[in-house]
Every structure is written in C-alpha cells, then in structure tokens.
XYZ file of C-alpha atoms in Angstrom:
474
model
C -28.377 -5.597 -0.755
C -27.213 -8.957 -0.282
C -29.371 -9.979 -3.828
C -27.805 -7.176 -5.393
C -30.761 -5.176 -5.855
C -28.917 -1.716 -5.264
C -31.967 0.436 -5.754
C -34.481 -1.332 -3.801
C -31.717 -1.549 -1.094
C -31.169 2.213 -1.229
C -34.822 3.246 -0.979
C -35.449 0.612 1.906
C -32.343 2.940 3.419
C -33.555 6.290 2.786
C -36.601 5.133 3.972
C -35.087 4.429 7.341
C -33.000 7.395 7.376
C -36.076 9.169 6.812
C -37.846 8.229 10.424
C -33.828 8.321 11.691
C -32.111 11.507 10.567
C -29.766 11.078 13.108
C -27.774 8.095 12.143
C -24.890 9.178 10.138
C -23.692 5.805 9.064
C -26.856 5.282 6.673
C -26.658 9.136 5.304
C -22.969 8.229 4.238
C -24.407 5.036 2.628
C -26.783 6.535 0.530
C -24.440 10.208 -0.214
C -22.377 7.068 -1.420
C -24.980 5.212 -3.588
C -26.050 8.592 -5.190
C -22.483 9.673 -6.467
C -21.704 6.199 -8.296
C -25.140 5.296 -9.143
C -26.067 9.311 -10.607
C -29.193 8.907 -8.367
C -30.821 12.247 -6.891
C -33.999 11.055 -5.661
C -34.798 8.136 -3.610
C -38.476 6.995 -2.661
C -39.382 7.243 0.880
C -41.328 4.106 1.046
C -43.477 5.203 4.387
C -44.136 8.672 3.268
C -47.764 10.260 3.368
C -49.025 11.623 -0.221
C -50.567 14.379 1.421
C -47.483 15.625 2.838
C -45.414 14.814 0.217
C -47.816 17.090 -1.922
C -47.666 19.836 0.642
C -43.849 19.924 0.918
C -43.712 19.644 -3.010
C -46.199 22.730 -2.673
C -43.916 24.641 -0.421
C -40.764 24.218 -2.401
C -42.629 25.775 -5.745
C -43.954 28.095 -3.413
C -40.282 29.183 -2.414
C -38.981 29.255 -5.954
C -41.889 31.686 -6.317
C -44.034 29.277 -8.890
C -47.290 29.976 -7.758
C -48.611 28.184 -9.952
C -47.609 24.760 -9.218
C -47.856 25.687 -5.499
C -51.417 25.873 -5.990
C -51.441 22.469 -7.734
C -49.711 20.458 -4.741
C -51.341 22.596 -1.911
C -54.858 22.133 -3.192
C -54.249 18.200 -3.538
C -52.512 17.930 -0.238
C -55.586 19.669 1.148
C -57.718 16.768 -0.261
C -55.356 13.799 0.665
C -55.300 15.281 4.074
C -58.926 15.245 4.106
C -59.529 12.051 2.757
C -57.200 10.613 5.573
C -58.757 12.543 8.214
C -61.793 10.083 7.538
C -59.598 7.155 7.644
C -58.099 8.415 10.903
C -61.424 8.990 12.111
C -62.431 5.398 11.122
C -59.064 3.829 13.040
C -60.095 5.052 15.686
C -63.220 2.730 16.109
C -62.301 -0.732 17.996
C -61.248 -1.402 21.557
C -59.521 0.983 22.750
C -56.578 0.504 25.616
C -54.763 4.009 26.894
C -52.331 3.678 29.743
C -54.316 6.836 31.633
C -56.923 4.603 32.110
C -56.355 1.860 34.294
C -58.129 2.751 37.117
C -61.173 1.102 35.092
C -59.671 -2.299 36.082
C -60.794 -1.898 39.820
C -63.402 0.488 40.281
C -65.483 0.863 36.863
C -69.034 0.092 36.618
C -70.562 -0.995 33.004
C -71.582 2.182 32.690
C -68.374 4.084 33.542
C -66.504 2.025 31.454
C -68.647 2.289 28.396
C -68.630 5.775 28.769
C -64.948 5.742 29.835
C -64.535 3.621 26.120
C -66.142 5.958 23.863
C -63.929 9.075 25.978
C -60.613 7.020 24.855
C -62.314 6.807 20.972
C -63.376 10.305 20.859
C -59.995 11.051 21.919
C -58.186 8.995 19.423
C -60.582 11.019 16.876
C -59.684 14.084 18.293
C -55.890 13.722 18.250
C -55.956 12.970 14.497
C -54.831 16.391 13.586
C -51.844 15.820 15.253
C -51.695 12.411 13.370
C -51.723 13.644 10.322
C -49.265 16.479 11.036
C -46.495 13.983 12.128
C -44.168 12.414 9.680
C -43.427 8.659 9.728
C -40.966 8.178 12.739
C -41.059 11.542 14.247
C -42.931 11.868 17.572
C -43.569 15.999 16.959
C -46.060 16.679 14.260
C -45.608 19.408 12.489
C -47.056 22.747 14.090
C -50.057 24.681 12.401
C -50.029 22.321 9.923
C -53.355 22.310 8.254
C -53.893 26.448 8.739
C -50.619 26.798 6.826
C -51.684 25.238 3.849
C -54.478 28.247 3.583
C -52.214 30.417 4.468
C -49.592 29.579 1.940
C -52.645 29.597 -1.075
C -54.016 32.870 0.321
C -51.067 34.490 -0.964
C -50.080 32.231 -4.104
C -53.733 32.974 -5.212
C -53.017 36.686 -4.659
C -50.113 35.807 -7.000
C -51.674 34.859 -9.925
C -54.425 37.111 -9.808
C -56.875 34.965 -8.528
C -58.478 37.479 -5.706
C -61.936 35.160 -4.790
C -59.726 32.287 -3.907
C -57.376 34.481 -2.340
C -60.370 35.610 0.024
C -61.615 32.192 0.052
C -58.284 31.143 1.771
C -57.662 33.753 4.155
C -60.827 33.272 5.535
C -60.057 29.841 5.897
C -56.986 30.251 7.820
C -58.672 32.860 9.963
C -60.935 30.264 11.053
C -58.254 28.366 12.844
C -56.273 32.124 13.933
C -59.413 34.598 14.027
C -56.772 37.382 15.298
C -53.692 37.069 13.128
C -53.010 40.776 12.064
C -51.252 39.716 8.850
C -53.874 37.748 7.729
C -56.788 39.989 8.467
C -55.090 42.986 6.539
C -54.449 40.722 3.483
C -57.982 39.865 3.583
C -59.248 43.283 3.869
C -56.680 43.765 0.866
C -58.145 41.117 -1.202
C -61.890 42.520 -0.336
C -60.508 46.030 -1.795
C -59.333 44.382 -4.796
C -62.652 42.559 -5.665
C -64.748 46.140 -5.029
C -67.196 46.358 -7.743
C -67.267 43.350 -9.485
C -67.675 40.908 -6.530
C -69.982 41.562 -2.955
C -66.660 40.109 -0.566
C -69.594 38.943 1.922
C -70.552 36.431 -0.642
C -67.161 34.641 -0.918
C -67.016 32.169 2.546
C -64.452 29.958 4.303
C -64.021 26.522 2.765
C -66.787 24.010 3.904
C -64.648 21.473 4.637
C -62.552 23.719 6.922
C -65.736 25.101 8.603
C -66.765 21.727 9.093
C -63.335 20.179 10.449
C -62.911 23.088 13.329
C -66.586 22.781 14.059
C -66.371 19.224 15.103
C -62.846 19.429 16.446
C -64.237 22.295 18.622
C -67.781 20.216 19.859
C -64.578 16.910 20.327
C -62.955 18.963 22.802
C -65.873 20.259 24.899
C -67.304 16.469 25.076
C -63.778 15.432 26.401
C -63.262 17.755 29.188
C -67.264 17.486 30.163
C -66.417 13.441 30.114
C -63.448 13.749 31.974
C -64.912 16.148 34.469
C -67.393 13.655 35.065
C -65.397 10.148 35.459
C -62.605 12.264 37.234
C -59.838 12.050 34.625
C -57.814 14.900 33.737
C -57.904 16.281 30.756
C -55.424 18.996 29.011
C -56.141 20.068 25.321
C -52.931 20.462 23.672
C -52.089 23.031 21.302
C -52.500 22.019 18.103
C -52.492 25.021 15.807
C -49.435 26.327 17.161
C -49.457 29.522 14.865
C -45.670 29.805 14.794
C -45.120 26.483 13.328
C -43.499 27.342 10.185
C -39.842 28.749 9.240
C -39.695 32.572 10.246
C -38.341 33.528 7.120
C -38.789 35.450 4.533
C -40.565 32.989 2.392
C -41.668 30.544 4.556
C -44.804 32.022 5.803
C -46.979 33.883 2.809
C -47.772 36.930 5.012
C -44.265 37.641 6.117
C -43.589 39.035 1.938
C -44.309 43.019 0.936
C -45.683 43.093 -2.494
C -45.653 46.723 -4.485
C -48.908 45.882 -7.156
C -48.883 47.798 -10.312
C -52.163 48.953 -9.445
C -53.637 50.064 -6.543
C -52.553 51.019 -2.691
C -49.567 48.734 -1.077
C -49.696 45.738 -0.283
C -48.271 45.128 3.288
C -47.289 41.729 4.108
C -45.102 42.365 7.628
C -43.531 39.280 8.776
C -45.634 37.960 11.672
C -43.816 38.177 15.273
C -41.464 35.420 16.456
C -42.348 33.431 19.313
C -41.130 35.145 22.387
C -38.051 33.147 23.550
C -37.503 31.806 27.362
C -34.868 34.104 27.446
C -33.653 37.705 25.595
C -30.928 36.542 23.111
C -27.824 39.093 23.744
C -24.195 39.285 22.443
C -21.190 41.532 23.179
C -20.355 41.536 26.594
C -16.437 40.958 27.652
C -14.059 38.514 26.355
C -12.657 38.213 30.515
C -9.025 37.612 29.549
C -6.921 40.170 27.872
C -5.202 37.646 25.356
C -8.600 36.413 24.112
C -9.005 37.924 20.466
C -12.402 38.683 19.115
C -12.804 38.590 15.343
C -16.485 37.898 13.886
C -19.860 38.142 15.449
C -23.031 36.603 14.439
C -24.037 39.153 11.609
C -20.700 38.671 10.161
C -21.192 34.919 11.058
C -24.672 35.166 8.549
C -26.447 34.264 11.860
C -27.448 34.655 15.447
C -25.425 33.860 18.805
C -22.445 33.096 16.767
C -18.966 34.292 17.855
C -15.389 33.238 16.351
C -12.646 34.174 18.807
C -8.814 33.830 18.937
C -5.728 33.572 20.960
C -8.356 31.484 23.357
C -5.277 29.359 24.852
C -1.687 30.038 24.376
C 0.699 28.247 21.614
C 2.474 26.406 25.166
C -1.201 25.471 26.397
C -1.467 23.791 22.894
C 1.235 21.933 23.186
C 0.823 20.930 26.438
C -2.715 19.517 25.695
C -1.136 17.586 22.516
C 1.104 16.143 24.838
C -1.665 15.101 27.259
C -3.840 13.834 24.229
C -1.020 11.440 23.116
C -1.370 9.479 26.276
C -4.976 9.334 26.928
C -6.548 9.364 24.016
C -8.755 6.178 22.549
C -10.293 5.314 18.862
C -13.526 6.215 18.814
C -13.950 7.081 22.408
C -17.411 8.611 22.974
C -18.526 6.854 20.314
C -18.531 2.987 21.387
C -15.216 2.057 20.206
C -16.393 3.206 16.783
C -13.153 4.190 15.075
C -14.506 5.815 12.374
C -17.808 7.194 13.549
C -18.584 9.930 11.212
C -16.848 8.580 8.175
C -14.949 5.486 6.851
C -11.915 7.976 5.514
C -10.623 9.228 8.841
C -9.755 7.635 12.081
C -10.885 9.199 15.116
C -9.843 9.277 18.649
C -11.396 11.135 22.368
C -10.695 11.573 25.538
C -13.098 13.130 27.964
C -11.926 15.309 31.386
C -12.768 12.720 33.762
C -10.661 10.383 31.881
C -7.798 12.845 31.611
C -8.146 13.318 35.084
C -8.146 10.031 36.025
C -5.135 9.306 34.264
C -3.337 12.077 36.453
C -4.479 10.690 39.847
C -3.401 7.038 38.494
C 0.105 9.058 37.686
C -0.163 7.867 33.275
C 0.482 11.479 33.091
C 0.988 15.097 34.700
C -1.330 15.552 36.762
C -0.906 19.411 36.304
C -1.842 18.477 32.492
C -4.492 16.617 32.876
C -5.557 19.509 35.057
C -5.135 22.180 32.278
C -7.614 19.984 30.241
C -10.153 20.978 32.446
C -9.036 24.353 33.351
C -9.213 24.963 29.554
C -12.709 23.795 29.617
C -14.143 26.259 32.096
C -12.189 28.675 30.430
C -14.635 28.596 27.425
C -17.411 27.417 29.372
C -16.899 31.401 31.086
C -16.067 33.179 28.143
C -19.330 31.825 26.677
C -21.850 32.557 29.105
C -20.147 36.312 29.274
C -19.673 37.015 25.851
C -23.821 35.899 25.499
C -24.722 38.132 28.731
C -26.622 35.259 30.049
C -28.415 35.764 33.258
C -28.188 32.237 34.565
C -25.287 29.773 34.499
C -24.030 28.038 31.525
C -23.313 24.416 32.892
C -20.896 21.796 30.617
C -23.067 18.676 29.165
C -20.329 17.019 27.284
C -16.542 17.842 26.708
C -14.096 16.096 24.597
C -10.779 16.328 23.702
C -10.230 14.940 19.848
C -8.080 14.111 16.928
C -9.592 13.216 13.168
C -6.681 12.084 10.595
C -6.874 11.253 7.627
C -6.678 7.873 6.714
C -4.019 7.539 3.698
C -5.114 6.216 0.399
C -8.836 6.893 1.321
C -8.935 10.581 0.427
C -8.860 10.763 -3.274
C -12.280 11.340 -4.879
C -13.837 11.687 -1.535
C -17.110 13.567 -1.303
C -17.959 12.896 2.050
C -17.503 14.942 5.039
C -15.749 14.655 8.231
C -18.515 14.804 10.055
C -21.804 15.287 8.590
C -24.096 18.939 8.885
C -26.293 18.199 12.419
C -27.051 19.962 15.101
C -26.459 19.174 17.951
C -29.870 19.661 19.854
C -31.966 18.634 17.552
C -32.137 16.245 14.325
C -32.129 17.835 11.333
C -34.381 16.757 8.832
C -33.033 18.174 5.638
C -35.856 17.175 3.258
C -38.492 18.710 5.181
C -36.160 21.333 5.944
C -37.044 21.261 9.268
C -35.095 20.246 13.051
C -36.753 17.929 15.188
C -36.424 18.820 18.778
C -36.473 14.868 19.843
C -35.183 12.542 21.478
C -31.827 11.293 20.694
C -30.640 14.665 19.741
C -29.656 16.354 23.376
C -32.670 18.630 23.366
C -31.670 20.540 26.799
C -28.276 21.679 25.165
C -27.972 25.645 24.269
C -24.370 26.412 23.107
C -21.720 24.611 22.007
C -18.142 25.490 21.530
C -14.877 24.468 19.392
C -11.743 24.875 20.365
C -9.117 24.170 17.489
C -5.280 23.191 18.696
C -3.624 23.346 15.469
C -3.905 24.302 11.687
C -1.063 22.634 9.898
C -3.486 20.737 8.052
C -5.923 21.046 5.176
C -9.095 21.120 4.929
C -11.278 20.994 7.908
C -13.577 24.368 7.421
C -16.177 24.853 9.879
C -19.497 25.464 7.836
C -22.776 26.299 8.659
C -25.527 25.422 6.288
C -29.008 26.188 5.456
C -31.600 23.879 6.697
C -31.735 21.613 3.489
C -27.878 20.619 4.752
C -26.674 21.947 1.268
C -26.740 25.178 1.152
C -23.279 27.009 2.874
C -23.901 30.164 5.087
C -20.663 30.547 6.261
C -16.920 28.788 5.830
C -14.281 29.427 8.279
C-alpha cells in the first residue's frame, strides 16, 4: 500500500481475510477498494487449485450448468489427487508429535524406530483431512472428497451421460456403502443403461478404489502400532457424510427429477444430522404485555421470533437515562470507537458496569438495576418461547448506541455492522460457517432488544450464506 500498488495491496488483503473471516476492519477495506476501483474479484494468493476448482464446480452446479460442473469437478478430482502424493511425500522426514514424548525416557532403538514410522504413517494418513482444510481454517471441510462423486453422479445424470453417472455413484458408495439416496440413483442409472450396457461392467474409479484401500490398511497399521507401543489411538471421522449444505441444491441426491422417459426419478433429500437437542418454538410469551408478531417461517428461517411491547415506553426511557451516564466509545471493543465501521461512532456499557456505577452512587441504583432486570427478562422469554429443556444462561450482554457520524454518510455502502454470526465465522466465498475459534462456538441464541426508532435506517437482515443475498428485512 505504502508503494501505491493498490491491487497487489488488495489481494495481499483478501488473502488474509481469507484465513481471517472474522476481522471486520479488512472486509470494510476491501468492500471499499472494490466500489472505487470497479473490482469484483480479488486473488486469494494461498488458495488450493483443487479447491478452487471444486467450489467453481459447485457454483455451476447450483446455477444448474452441468456442464461446466463436470469440467471443474473432474479437474479438482485430479489436483486433489496429484496433491494427495505430495502430501504423502511431506510426510517423509523426522517427524516430532507432542503425543509422543514419552520416547525421550523410556524408548529403545527399536521402539522408537517403530514409534517414527507410527508418527509418518500418521501424517500420511491424516492427509485427507489436509487436503479438505482451507488455508487458515483448522476444520477441513466434511465429506469432502465423496462429495465431489456425489455431485458428478447427478450432473452426469444431467446431461445424459448414464455410464459416468454409474461410474460415480459407485464411487461415492465406496466411501458411504449404505447411503439410501445414492444406492436408488444407482439402481436408477443401471435401469437406464438396460440393454445397451451390462451395469456389472461399469466399476468404481481406480483411483478412488485405490485411495480408500490404502487409507483403510493406514488405519489398521495405526491402531495395531499403537496397541503395541501403548499409545492411544482414535480414528477420527473423516467422511462425515453430512458435510455439505442441507439444501436443496447442495447435495445432488437431495433434487426429484420427472425424466421424459421412463419411471421417476426419486432424489429425497438425505436426513439431517440428528441435533443434541429437538428444535421447538411456540411456547408462552410469560408476561401479558409482551406482543408476538412473526415466527421463524414468517422469519424465512428456523428458531427465529420478532416480539414487541418487550419493555415499556418508561423502561425505555429509564434505560436511556442510565446509558447517558455509563456508557463508553467502543466499550467491548478495546476502546475501538468505531469498531464495525469508520461512519458511525459507537458506545457500550455492560451490566456489571452499570451495576457498578449504582453501588459507587454515578447513578440510580434502582436503574442500573432495571438494566439487568431487563436482561433476564429476555434471557426467560427466550428459553420459554424455544421450550428448551435445560437453562438458557447469558454469555455476553451489552447495552449500546451507534450514531451516525455527520458528513460521513453520503455515498456510503457499508454497513453498520457487517453480516456474521455470532457463533461461528462465516466464510462467504465458500459459503460455508466455520465453527472455530474466535467466533464464541458454545453460544446458541442471541437476542436484540431495540429502545427507540426515531431514526433511519438500521434494518435487521438476515442473509444467505454468500453474505449477499437478503432473507429477511425488518
């Protein structure tokens, strides 16, 4: 930046903000640099070819161009191949894994020669996930490498191609020998090619075959080794088989097809993972004032609820009043002022703080009291509206004011505080939500109490995952 070379400056950034979703500072930056410079795409200078190709894949995929699906899915398959073997290459060398430092005071040469090649085979072993994880994410991405069959079994189907279409199912069965979806498309495709092909002729990819086989013989060497030098050993789960979006288009077999020809084609969406606890909505509001008025199907979503009359116009008031004395710029956010964006100043105040300033007599008490009575108030009406069988506890409440800084709002395309979420970091070119560390993984709900309207702007949106795309504006 500082030699003026914009561009190179603004991929270097989007190449950060691609291993660092989370800071918001560097997504204004480069919102900014793509409005003045007319810029849409920036070049992730990390990125992996062979995901780039399969996320390229995906997106034709979803725009229903089957076609150049195919293209990108069939070369990601190679590049991921290719860098399997360069993975598997790595891997060769001394090897040093914290799990294994017992060696340094009890190993004989020949534990610790077999205890060397353990630590390589399982540096070969763990490349799947390797190649599944994008640069600067710790999760990979689940199912990875079956999904690419599975997304070709059906874009084959698509354009008519039944063998490959065969060939591909087959291949994803390898890694999920009892998904339902899968094995009726197959028996499908084998109805299709009746007569003109023998279906018993048309095999799972080699290189598939071969992958599993030794990823298979990998993990029954590592727990035999590890039984033997008294290290445990856990395989983890790498084809997760609900790794992918669960909708509509996301996952090939989750799409009904009518053909022109022949019997239908049933592709039922495969079943979501259960959850760790029953998802319900309804129950009662607790106070008589409170004023239901959307719930999540209105809401274009699930465990959603918009509610009024929540606090009286007096309690508002009251709380403004409060606010005016404890209040700090960018509290919560390390003195940052303007955290989310340069065009509006913003200021916080938590409940201890409010509280504290009661007790130290910088205001009301008994207001700095209804701050937190407030608080439970919506921390109650939460966990009963949601029927939740446990208790909802608080993680984080604050009391705060955005305005508008003058002479900064004309031509502004920024805003107030960018699309997140708060448990996870949302990845909008992958389209995906990382559930990592910084984002506060252990939070479940979240609610937003507004004080006042008389101002514009300010709609609460939800979005799609691409951070575009508006669901809902309230």
């Amino acid at each position: 930046l500082q030699l003026n070379k914009l561009e190179e400056a603004a991929n270097a950034a989007h190449t950060f903000f691609m291993a660092n979703p989370e800071h918001m500072e560097i997504q204004q930056d480069l919102e900014n640099y793509k409005t003045t410079s007319g810029k849409v795409s920036l070049i992730d200078r990390e990125a992996r070819q062979h995901m780039e190709d399969y996320s390229a894949g995906v997106r034709h995929y979803d725009k229903e161009e089957y076609g150049l699906a195919i293209g990108f899915l069939e070369r990601a398959l190679e590049g991921y191949y290719s860098e399997d073997e360069d993975c598997q290459l790595m891997c060769e060398g001394p090897q040093r894994f914290e799990e294994h430092e017992y060696l340094d005071y009890k190993a004989g040469l020949y534990e610790a020669i077999a205890d060397h090649y353990m630590q390589v085979l399982a540096c070969k072993h763990d490349c799947v996930r390797e190649l599944a994880t994008r640069s600067g994410r710790i999760s990979p991405i689940e199912n990875f490498l079956p999904l690419h069959y599975d997304y070709l079994q059906f874009a084959y189907y698509r354009v008519g191609d039944y063998v490959k279409a065969l060939e591909c199912a087959k291949s994803y069965l390898l890694f999920h020998p009892d998904d339902e979806d899968v094995l009726e498309n197959a028996g499908y495709y084998e109805g299709l090619l009746e007569g003109t092909v023998d279906p018993a002729t048309i095999k799972p990819r080699k290189e598939a075959k071969a992958l599993l086989r030794r990823h298979k013989l990998e993990s029954h060497l590592l727990r035999v080794a590890a039984a033997g030098l008294g290290y445990a050993y856990t395989e983890p789960n790498y084809w997760n088989r609900y790794g992918a979006r669960q909708d509509e288009h996301s996952v090939p077999s989750s799409i009904s097809s009518e053909p022109e020809d022949g019997p239908r084609l049933s592709l039922t969406k495969k079943p979501m993972p259960k959850p760790d606890r029953e998802l319900k909505e309804g129950g009662p509001l607790l106070y008589s004032d409170v004023k239901f008025v959307y719930n999540s199907e209105q809401l274009n979503g699930s465990q959603r609820v918009l509610l009024d009359n929540v606090i009286s116009e007096e309690q508002c008031r009251e709380l403004h009043r409060v606010a005016s004395g404890i209040m700090l710029a960018g509290d919560g956010y390390r003195g940052k002022t303007s955290p989310h964006t340069p065009n509006e100043r913003f200021e916080g105040a938590t409940v201890l703080k409010a509280l504290k300033y009661g007790y130290e007599g910088r205001v009301p008490l008994k207001s700095a009291r209804l701050f937190y009575d407030i608080s439970e108030k919506a921390r109650r009406i939460v966990q009963s509206y949601f029927l939740l069988n446990s208790t909802l506890y608080f993680s984080y409440t604050h009391l705060v004011c955005r305005t508008a800084l003058s002479g900064q709002q004309e031509r502004r395309n920024d805003l107030s505080h960018p699309i997140h979420a708060d448990n996870c970091l949302l990845d909008p070119e992958a389209n995906e939500c990382w559930k990592e560390p910084p984002a506060y993984t252990f939070r479940d709900y979240s609610a937003l109490l507004y004080m006042n309207a008389d101002f514009e702007g300010g709609e609460f949106i939800f979005t799609e995952m691409d951070a575009k795309t508006v669901t809902v504006s309230l």
